Coordinates of C-alpha atoms in Angstrom, one line a residue:
X1 CA -37.5 15.3 -7.0
X2 CA -37.6 11.6 -6.5
X3 CA -38.4 10.9 -10.2
X4 CA -36.5 8.1 -11.9
X5 CA -33.6 9.0 -14.1
X6 CA -34.5 9.2 -17.8
X7 CA -33.4 6.1 -19.6
X8 CA -31.0 6.4 -22.6
X9 CA -32.1 4.2 -25.4
X10 CA -30.2 2.6 -28.3
X11 CA -30.7 5.5 -30.7
X12 CA -29.7 7.9 -27.9
X13 CA -26.5 6.0 -27.5
X14 CA -25.9 6.3 -31.2
X15 CA -26.3 10.1 -30.9
X16 CA -23.9 10.1 -27.9
X17 CA -21.2 8.3 -30.0
X18 CA -21.8 10.8 -32.9
X19 CA -20.3 13.4 -30.6
X20 CA -16.9 11.9 -31.4
X21 CA -17.3 12.8 -35.1
X22 CA -16.3 16.6 -34.7
X23 CA -13.0 15.7 -32.9
X24 CA -12.3 13.2 -35.6
X25 CA -12.9 15.8 -38.3
X26 CA -10.7 18.4 -36.5
X27 CA -7.9 15.8 -36.1
X28 CA -8.1 14.9 -39.7
X29 CA -8.3 18.6 -40.9
X30 CA -5.3 19.7 -38.7
X31 CA -3.4 16.4 -39.4
X32 CA -3.0 15.7 -35.7
X33 CA -2.6 12.0 -36.3
X34 CA -5.2 11.2 -33.5
X35 CA -8.0 9.6 -35.6
X36 CA -6.9 6.0 -35.0
X37 CA -6.3 6.7 -31.3
X38 CA -9.7 8.4 -30.9
X39 CA -11.5 5.5 -32.5
X40 CA -9.7 2.9 -30.5
X41 CA -10.1 4.8 -27.2
X42 CA -13.8 5.3 -27.8
X43 CA -14.3 1.7 -28.7
X44 CA -12.4 0.5 -25.7
X45 CA -14.4 2.8 -23.4
X46 CA -17.7 1.5 -24.8
X47 CA -16.7 -2.2 -24.5
X48 CA -15.1 -1.8 -21.0
X49 CA -18.0 0.1 -19.5
X50 CA -20.4 -2.4 -21.1
X51 CA -18.7 -5.3 -19.4
X52 CA -18.5 -3.3 -16.1
X53 CA -22.2 -2.6 -16.2
X54 CA -22.9 -6.3 -16.9
X55 CA -20.9 -7.8 -14.1
X56 CA -21.6 -5.0 -11.6
X57 CA -25.3 -5.8 -12.1
X58 CA -24.6 -9.4 -10.8
X59 CA -22.2 -8.3 -8.1
X60 CA -24.8 -5.8 -6.7
X61 CA -27.5 -8.5 -6.8
X62 CA -25.3 -11.2 -5.2
X63 CA -23.7 -8.6 -2.7
X64 CA -21.4 -11.0 -1.0
X65 CA -18.7 -9.5 1.3
X66 CA -15.8 -11.6 -0.1
X67 CA -16.8 -10.9 -3.7
X68 CA -17.1 -7.1 -3.0
X69 CA -13.7 -6.9 -1.3
X70 CA -12.2 -9.1 -4.0
X71 CA -13.4 -6.8 -6.7
X72 CA -12.1 -3.7 -4.9
X73 CA -8.7 -5.4 -4.6
X74 CA -8.7 -6.3 -8.3
X75 CA -9.4 -2.7 -9.1
X76 CA -6.4 -1.7 -6.9
X77 CA -4.1 -4.2 -8.7
X78 CA -5.0 -2.7 -12.1
X79 CA -4.5 0.8 -10.7
X80 CA -1.1 -0.2 -9.3
X81 CA 0.1 -1.6 -12.6
X82 CA -1.2 1.5 -14.4
X83 CA 0.6 3.9 -12.0
X84 CA 3.9 1.9 -12.4
X85 CA 3.7 1.9 -16.2
X86 CA 3.0 5.6 -16.3
X87 CA 6.0 6.3 -14.1
X88 CA 8.3 4.3 -16.3
X89 CA 9.6 2.1 -13.5
X90 CA 9.8 -1.7 -13.3
X91 CA 6.8 -3.4 -11.9
X92 CA 8.8 -6.4 -10.6
X93 CA 10.6 -4.0 -8.3
X94 CA 7.7 -1.8 -7.3
X95 CA 4.4 -3.6 -7.7
X96 CA 4.1 -4.9 -4.1
X97 CA 5.0 -1.5 -2.6
X98 CA 2.7 0.6 -4.8
X99 CA -0.1 -1.9 -4.3
X100 CA 0.3 -1.7 -0.5
X101 CA 0.5 2.1 -0.6
X102 CA -2.8 2.1 -2.5
X103 CA -4.8 -0.6 -0.8
X104 CA -4.1 0.2 2.9
X105 CA -5.3 3.8 2.9
X106 CA -8.1 2.9 0.5
X107 CA -9.6 0.3 2.9
X108 CA -9.2 2.6 5.8
X109 CA -10.9 5.5 4.2
X110 CA -13.7 3.4 2.6
X111 CA -14.6 1.8 5.9
X112 CA -14.4 5.2 7.7
X113 CA -16.7 6.7 5.1
X114 CA -19.2 3.8 5.2
X115 CA -19.2 3.6 9.0
X116 CA -19.0 7.2 10.3
X117 CA -20.4 9.2 7.4
X118 CA -23.0 7.1 5.6
X119 CA -23.7 5.1 8.8
X120 CA -24.2 1.7 7.1
X121 CA -25.0 -1.4 9.0
X122 CA -23.2 -3.5 6.3
X123 CA -19.8 -1.8 5.7
X124 CA -19.2 -4.2 2.8
X125 CA -22.4 -3.4 0.9
X126 CA -21.5 -3.5 -2.8
X127 CA -23.7 -0.5 -3.6
X128 CA -21.4 1.8 -1.5
X129 CA -18.1 -0.1 -1.3
X130 CA -17.4 -0.4 -5.0
X131 CA -18.5 3.0 -6.2
X132 CA -16.8 4.9 -3.3
X133 CA -13.7 2.7 -3.7
X134 CA -13.7 3.3 -7.4
X135 CA -13.8 7.1 -7.0
X136 CA -11.0 7.1 -4.4
X137 CA -8.9 4.8 -6.6
X138 CA -9.4 6.9 -9.8
X139 CA -8.2 10.0 -8.1
X140 CA -5.4 8.3 -6.2
X141 CA -4.0 6.8 -9.5
X142 CA -3.5 10.3 -10.9
X143 CA -1.9 11.6 -7.6
X144 CA 0.4 8.5 -7.4
X145 CA 1.6 9.0 -10.9
X146 CA 2.4 12.7 -10.4
X147 CA 4.0 12.1 -7.0
X148 CA 6.2 9.1 -7.7
X149 CA 7.2 10.4 -11.2
X150 CA 8.0 13.8 -9.8
X151 CA 10.1 12.2 -7.0
X152 CA 12.3 10.3 -9.4
X153 CA 12.6 13.0 -12.1
X154 CA 13.6 15.6 -9.5
X155 CA 16.1 13.3 -8.0
X156 CA 17.7 12.7 -11.4
X157 CA 17.8 16.4 -12.4
X158 CA 19.0 17.5 -8.9
X159 CA 21.3 14.6 -8.0
X160 CA 24.1 17.1 -7.2
X161 CA 22.0 18.8 -4.5
X162 CA 21.1 15.4 -3.0
X163 CA 24.7 14.2 -3.0
X164 CA 25.9 17.5 -1.5
X165 CA 23.6 17.2 1.4
X166 CA 24.9 13.7 2.0
X167 CA 28.5 14.9 1.8
X168 CA 27.8 17.5 4.5
X169 CA 26.6 14.9 6.9
X170 CA 22.9 14.7 6.3
X171 CA 21.2 11.4 6.7
X172 CA 19.5 9.9 3.7
X173 CA 16.1 10.8 5.2
X174 CA 17.2 14.5 5.7
X175 CA 18.6 14.6 2.1
X176 CA 15.5 13.2 0.6
X177 CA 13.0 15.4 2.6
X178 CA 13.0 18.3 0.0
X179 CA 12.3 15.8 -2.7
X180 CA 9.5 14.2 -0.7
X181 CA 8.0 17.6 0.0
X182 CA 8.2 18.6 -3.7
X183 CA 6.6 15.4 -4.9
X184 CA 3.8 15.5 -2.3
X185 CA 3.0 19.1 -3.1
X186 CA 2.9 18.4 -6.9
X187 CA 0.6 15.4 -6.4
X188 CA -1.9 17.3 -4.1
X189 CA -2.0 20.7 -5.9
X190 CA -4.5 19.5 -8.6
X191 CA -6.9 18.3 -5.9
X192 CA -6.6 21.5 -3.9
X193 CA -7.4 23.5 -7.1
X194 CA -10.5 21.3 -7.7
X195 CA -11.7 21.7 -4.1
X196 CA -11.2 25.5 -4.3
X197 CA -13.3 25.9 -7.4
X198 CA -15.9 23.1 -7.1
X199 CA -19.4 24.4 -7.7
X200 CA -18.1 27.6 -9.3
X201 CA -16.3 26.1 -12.3
X202 CA -18.0 22.8 -12.6
X203 CA -20.5 20.4 -10.9
X204 CA -18.6 17.3 -9.8
X205 CA -19.6 13.9 -11.0
X206 CA -21.0 12.4 -7.8
X207 CA -23.2 15.4 -7.2
X208 CA -24.5 15.4 -10.8
X209 CA -25.1 11.7 -10.8
X210 CA -27.2 11.9 -7.6
X211 CA -29.2 14.8 -8.8
X212 CA -29.9 12.9 -12.1
X213 CA -30.8 9.9 -9.9
X214 CA -33.5 11.9 -8.2
X215 CA -31.8 12.9 -4.9
X216 CA -32.4 16.3 -3.4
X217 CA -29.6 18.8 -4.3
X218 CA -28.8 19.3 -0.6
X219 CA -28.3 15.5 -0.1
X220 CA -26.1 15.4 -3.3
X221 CA -24.0 18.3 -1.9
X222 CA -23.5 16.6 1.4
X223 CA -22.3 13.4 -0.4
X224 CA -20.0 15.4 -2.7
X225 CA -18.4 17.3 0.2
X226 CA -17.9 14.0 2.0
X227 CA -16.4 12.2 -1.0
X228 CA -14.0 15.1 -1.8
X229 CA -12.6 15.2 1.7
X230 CA -12.2 11.4 1.6
X231 CA -10.4 11.6 -1.8
X232 CA -8.1 14.4 -0.5
X233 CA -7.2 12.4 2.6
X234 CA -6.7 9.2 0.7
X235 CA -4.5 10.9 -2.0
X236 CA -2.3 12.4 0.7
X237 CA -1.9 9.2 2.6
X238 CA -1.3 7.0 -0.5
X239 CA 1.3 9.2 -2.1
X240 CA 3.2 9.7 1.2
X241 CA 3.1 5.9 1.9
X242 CA 4.2 5.2 -1.7
X243 CA 7.2 7.5 -1.5
X244 CA 8.2 6.0 1.8
X245 CA 7.9 2.4 0.5
X246 CA 9.7 2.9 -2.8
X247 CA 12.7 4.5 -1.2
X248 CA 14.4 1.4 0.2
X249 CA 14.6 -0.3 -3.2
X250 CA 15.5 2.8 -5.2
X251 CA 19.0 3.3 -3.8
X252 CA 22.2 1.3 -3.7
X253 CA 24.4 0.6 -0.7
X254 CA 26.1 4.0 -1.2
X255 CA 22.8 5.8 -1.1
X256 CA 22.9 6.6 -4.8
X257 CA 19.8 6.3 -7.0
X258 CA 19.7 3.0 -8.9
X259 CA 19.1 3.6 -12.6
X260 CA 18.3 -0.1 -13.2
X261 CA 14.9 0.4 -11.6
X262 CA 13.7 2.4 -14.7
X263 CA 12.4 0.7 -17.8
X264 CA 14.8 2.7 -20.0
X265 CA 17.8 2.0 -17.7
X266 CA 18.6 5.7 -17.7

């Protein structure tokens, strides 16, 4: 243990990209129509990660608090737009609300993690703030998409049940509670399944990365447990806050769902 991670050279990267060839052959053989998408996605991945590696090198060296927080906020902006686009809702209506629902729990959990779990003197150290924040955001993006999309799709498919509860005297909050509950459970279930099988089905990314980086397995396990509980808490808080914040702009004065908030207008 403690040995530096083996470097991956230029030819090794060529061999890594050659792993995309079998999926291309399969797509072509079965006429899946995915060849162009596979090539574009692979190229984008390489270029994007190349740029990330380049500017993270300078961010880590500079390590200025405002730059570090600014980069984390920029990541949150991108994640918010991505979540909104995936849900098929209009960003002009929902961006501020989805952004706030994402950034507030994120900052709370990241500072909690750096202060009470890692015991950092500098809570804004780029080496911890950006990777931890990135892992939280990546998982939250998926949960947000599932939760918000499930909330709106269920409301549309079960609008009679919602309207019936209102007709029988329920407040809007009471009528929406089953839809909140269903959306929250749907968004959290994948994370619960991952937590229940971690170590048995797969070795998670942070743990694998730390072991490859030379950390002791026990240390890597401690970090992985800590980051998974942080991700779970952040996901729950973010989705709950997102559902709460999107509600006021999603209904008209008669408590009916507004269909003009969707990109399709349906």
